[in-house]
Every structure is written in structure tokens, then in C-alpha cells.
mmCIF file with all atom_site columns, C-alpha atoms in Angstrom:
data_model
loop_
_atom_site.group_PDB
_atom_site.id
_atom_site.type_symbol
_atom_site.label_atom_id
_atom_site.label_alt_id
_atom_site.label_comp_id
_atom_site.label_asym_id
_atom_site.label_entity_id
_atom_site.label_seq_id
_atom_site.pdbx_PDB_ins_code
_atom_site.Cartn_x
_atom_site.Cartn_y
_atom_site.Cartn_z
_atom_site.occupancy
_atom_site.B_iso_or_equiv
_atom_site.pdbx_formal_charge
_atom_site.auth_seq_id
_atom_site.auth_comp_id
_atom_site.auth_asym_id
_atom_site.auth_atom_id
_atom_site.pdbx_PDB_model_num
ATOM 1  C CA . SER A 1 1  ? 125.000 134.245 231.026 1.00 0.00 ? 1  SER A CA 1
ATOM 2  C CA . THR A 1 2  ? 122.460 131.460 230.895 1.00 0.00 ? 2  THR A CA 1
ATOM 3  C CA . ARG A 1 3  ? 122.770 127.736 231.452 1.00 0.00 ? 3  ARG A CA 1
ATOM 4  C CA . GLU A 1 4  ? 122.237 127.182 227.735 1.00 0.00 ? 4  GLU A CA 1
ATOM 5  C CA . LEU A 1 5  ? 125.061 129.534 226.743 1.00 0.00 ? 5  LEU A CA 1
ATOM 6  C CA . ASP A 1 6  ? 127.345 128.034 229.387 1.00 0.00 ? 6  ASP A CA 1
ATOM 7  C CA . ARG A 1 7  ? 126.555 124.568 227.987 1.00 0.00 ? 7  ARG A CA 1
ATOM 8  C CA . LEU A 1 8  ? 127.319 125.750 224.435 1.00 0.00 ? 8  LEU A CA 1
ATOM 9  C CA . CYS A 1 9  ? 130.731 127.016 225.590 1.00 0.00 ? 9  CYS A CA 1
ATOM 10 C CA . GLU A 1 10 ? 131.380 123.724 227.359 1.00 0.00 ? 10 GLU A CA 1
ATOM 11 C CA . ARG A 1 11 ? 130.358 121.663 224.308 1.00 0.00 ? 11 ARG A CA 1
ATOM 12 C CA . ALA A 1 12 ? 132.519 123.794 222.015 1.00 0.00 ? 12 ALA A CA 1
ATOM 13 C CA . ARG A 1 13 ? 135.574 123.213 224.217 1.00 0.00 ? 13 ARG A CA 1
ATOM 14 C CA . GLU A 1 14 ? 134.811 119.479 224.420 1.00 0.00 ? 14 GLU A CA 1
ATOM 15 C CA . ALA A 1 15 ? 134.628 119.408 220.592 1.00 0.00 ? 15 ALA A CA 1
ATOM 16 C CA . GLY A 1 16 ? 138.093 120.949 220.267 1.00 0.00 ? 16 GLY A CA 1
ATOM 17 C CA . ALA A 1 17 ? 137.619 124.714 220.467 1.00 0.00 ? 17 ALA A CA 1
ATOM 18 C CA . LEU A 1 18 ? 140.770 126.578 221.459 1.00 0.00 ? 18 LEU A CA 1
ATOM 19 C CA . GLY A 1 19 ? 138.476 128.833 223.475 1.00 0.00 ? 19 GLY A CA 1
ATOM 20 C CA . ALA A 1 20 ? 134.814 129.789 223.694 1.00 0.00 ? 20 ALA A CA 1
ATOM 21 C CA . LYS A 1 21 ? 132.930 132.622 225.363 1.00 0.00 ? 21 LYS A CA 1
ATOM 22 C CA . MET A 1 22 ? 129.534 134.210 225.584 1.00 0.00 ? 22 MET A CA 1
ATOM 23 C CA . THR A 1 23 ? 128.966 137.608 224.018 1.00 0.00 ? 23 THR A CA 1
ATOM 24 C CA . GLY A 1 24 ? 125.978 139.893 223.712 1.00 0.00 ? 24 GLY A CA 1
ATOM 25 C CA . GLY A 1 25 ? 123.347 140.309 226.325 1.00 0.00 ? 25 GLY A CA 1
ATOM 26 C CA . GLY A 1 26 ? 119.762 141.071 227.008 1.00 0.00 ? 26 GLY A CA 1
ATOM 27 C CA . GLY A 1 27 ? 117.464 138.154 226.439 1.00 0.00 ? 27 GLY A CA 1
ATOM 28 C CA . GLY A 1 28 ? 119.864 136.046 224.431 1.00 0.00 ? 28 GLY A CA 1
ATOM 29 C CA . GLY A 1 29 ? 123.454 136.357 223.469 1.00 0.00 ? 29 GLY A CA 1
ATOM 30 C CA . ALA A 1 30 ? 125.784 134.266 221.395 1.00 0.00 ? 30 ALA A CA 1
ATOM 31 C CA . VAL A 1 31 ? 128.806 132.032 221.787 1.00 0.00 ? 31 VAL A CA 1
ATOM 32 C CA . ILE A 1 32 ? 132.021 132.633 219.885 1.00 0.00 ? 32 ILE A CA 1
ATOM 33 C CA . ALA A 1 33 ? 134.310 129.608 219.622 1.00 0.00 ? 33 ALA A CA 1
ATOM 34 C CA . LEU A 1 34 ? 137.814 129.678 218.145 1.00 0.00 ? 34 LEU A CA 1
ATOM 35 C CA . ALA A 1 35 ? 138.871 126.632 216.121 1.00 0.00 ? 35 ALA A CA 1
ATOM 36 C CA . GLU A 1 36 ? 142.294 125.656 214.863 1.00 0.00 ? 36 GLU A CA 1
ATOM 37 C CA . ASP A 1 37 ? 141.134 124.713 211.372 1.00 0.00 ? 37 ASP A CA 1
ATOM 38 C CA . GLU A 1 38 ? 138.110 124.107 209.149 1.00 0.00 ? 38 GLU A CA 1
ATOM 39 C CA . ASN A 1 39 ? 137.635 120.511 210.318 1.00 0.00 ? 39 ASN A CA 1
ATOM 40 C CA . ALA A 1 40 ? 137.614 121.565 213.967 1.00 0.00 ? 40 ALA A CA 1
ATOM 41 C CA . SER A 1 41 ? 135.143 124.322 213.096 1.00 0.00 ? 41 SER A CA 1
ATOM 42 C CA . ARG A 1 42 ? 132.758 121.746 211.630 1.00 0.00 ? 42 ARG A CA 1
ATOM 43 C CA . GLU A 1 43 ? 133.124 119.517 214.706 1.00 0.00 ? 43 GLU A CA 1
ATOM 44 C CA . ILE A 1 44 ? 132.278 122.438 216.977 1.00 0.00 ? 44 ILE A CA 1
ATOM 45 C CA . ALA A 1 45 ? 129.245 123.389 214.865 1.00 0.00 ? 45 ALA A CA 1
ATOM 46 C CA . ASN A 1 46 ? 128.067 119.761 214.948 1.00 0.00 ? 46 ASN A CA 1
ATOM 47 C CA . ALA A 1 47 ? 128.487 119.650 218.732 1.00 0.00 ? 47 ALA A CA 1
ATOM 48 C CA . ALA A 1 48 ? 126.210 122.690 219.045 1.00 0.00 ? 48 ALA A CA 1
ATOM 49 C CA . GLN A 1 49 ? 123.310 120.931 217.318 1.00 0.00 ? 49 GLN A CA 1
ATOM 50 C CA . GLY A 1 50 ? 120.363 120.547 219.631 1.00 0.00 ? 50 GLY A CA 1
ATOM 51 C CA . LEU A 1 51 ? 121.502 123.433 221.822 1.00 0.00 ? 51 LEU A CA 1
ATOM 52 C CA . THR A 1 52 ? 121.137 126.279 219.341 1.00 0.00 ? 52 THR A CA 1
ATOM 53 C CA . GLU A 1 53 ? 119.073 127.221 216.327 1.00 0.00 ? 53 GLU A CA 1
ATOM 54 C CA . GLU A 1 54 ? 122.027 127.996 214.064 1.00 0.00 ? 54 GLU A CA 1
ATOM 55 C CA . ALA A 1 55 ? 125.806 127.832 213.923 1.00 0.00 ? 55 ALA A CA 1
ATOM 56 C CA . PHE A 1 56 ? 127.853 129.971 211.557 1.00 0.00 ? 56 PHE A CA 1
ATOM 57 C CA . PRO A 1 57 ? 131.326 128.502 210.912 1.00 0.00 ? 57 PRO A CA 1
ATOM 58 C CA . THR A 1 58 ? 133.511 131.276 209.531 1.00 0.00 ? 58 THR A CA 1
ATOM 59 C CA . LEU A 1 59 ? 137.023 131.022 208.110 1.00 0.00 ? 59 LEU A CA 1
ATOM 60 C CA . VAL A 1 60 ? 139.465 133.793 208.949 1.00 0.00 ? 60 VAL A CA 1
ATOM 61 C CA . ALA A 1 61 ? 142.625 133.831 206.815 1.00 0.00 ? 61 ALA A CA 1
ATOM 62 C CA . SER A 1 62 ? 145.795 133.187 208.759 1.00 0.00 ? 62 SER A CA 1
ATOM 63 C CA . HIS A 1 63 ? 148.086 134.906 206.301 1.00 0.00 ? 63 HIS A CA 1
ATOM 64 C CA . ALA A 1 64 ? 148.218 138.272 204.595 1.00 0.00 ? 64 ALA A CA 1
ATOM 65 C CA . THR A 1 65 ? 148.479 138.756 200.863 1.00 0.00 ? 65 THR A CA 1
ATOM 66 C CA . THR A 1 66 ? 150.103 141.685 199.156 1.00 0.00 ? 66 THR A CA 1
#
């Protein structure tokens, strides 16, 4: 972990993430943050501005279709 990644996790939680953790390794890594909905996802991505080059909000369906 790095201070920057720790700060990203902290900012994500402050912005409403249900949880956030560092993943990856080597000379970098990434933060994965879990949001309750699309609005929270946007808030978390906005909170990351200035600490990271890019944020990738992704929607995962909460229901199955048959």
C-alpha cells in the first residue's frame, strides 16, 4: 500500500462508499470502492479527483433476468 492509495480509500469511504480497498501491487495498484447506487458512485469518483488519473464508475446489475 502507499499513502496515496490509503488516501483514495479514505476519500471513497468519506464520499459514501460501502467499502473500499487497495488491489494490485508492484509500483502502483488500484482502489476498488463499492457504492450503493449510481449517484453514490458518481460522488465517489468526484471525491477521487486530484488523487488519481482516472476513475471508472461501473454499474453491476442487482437483479437477474431470465
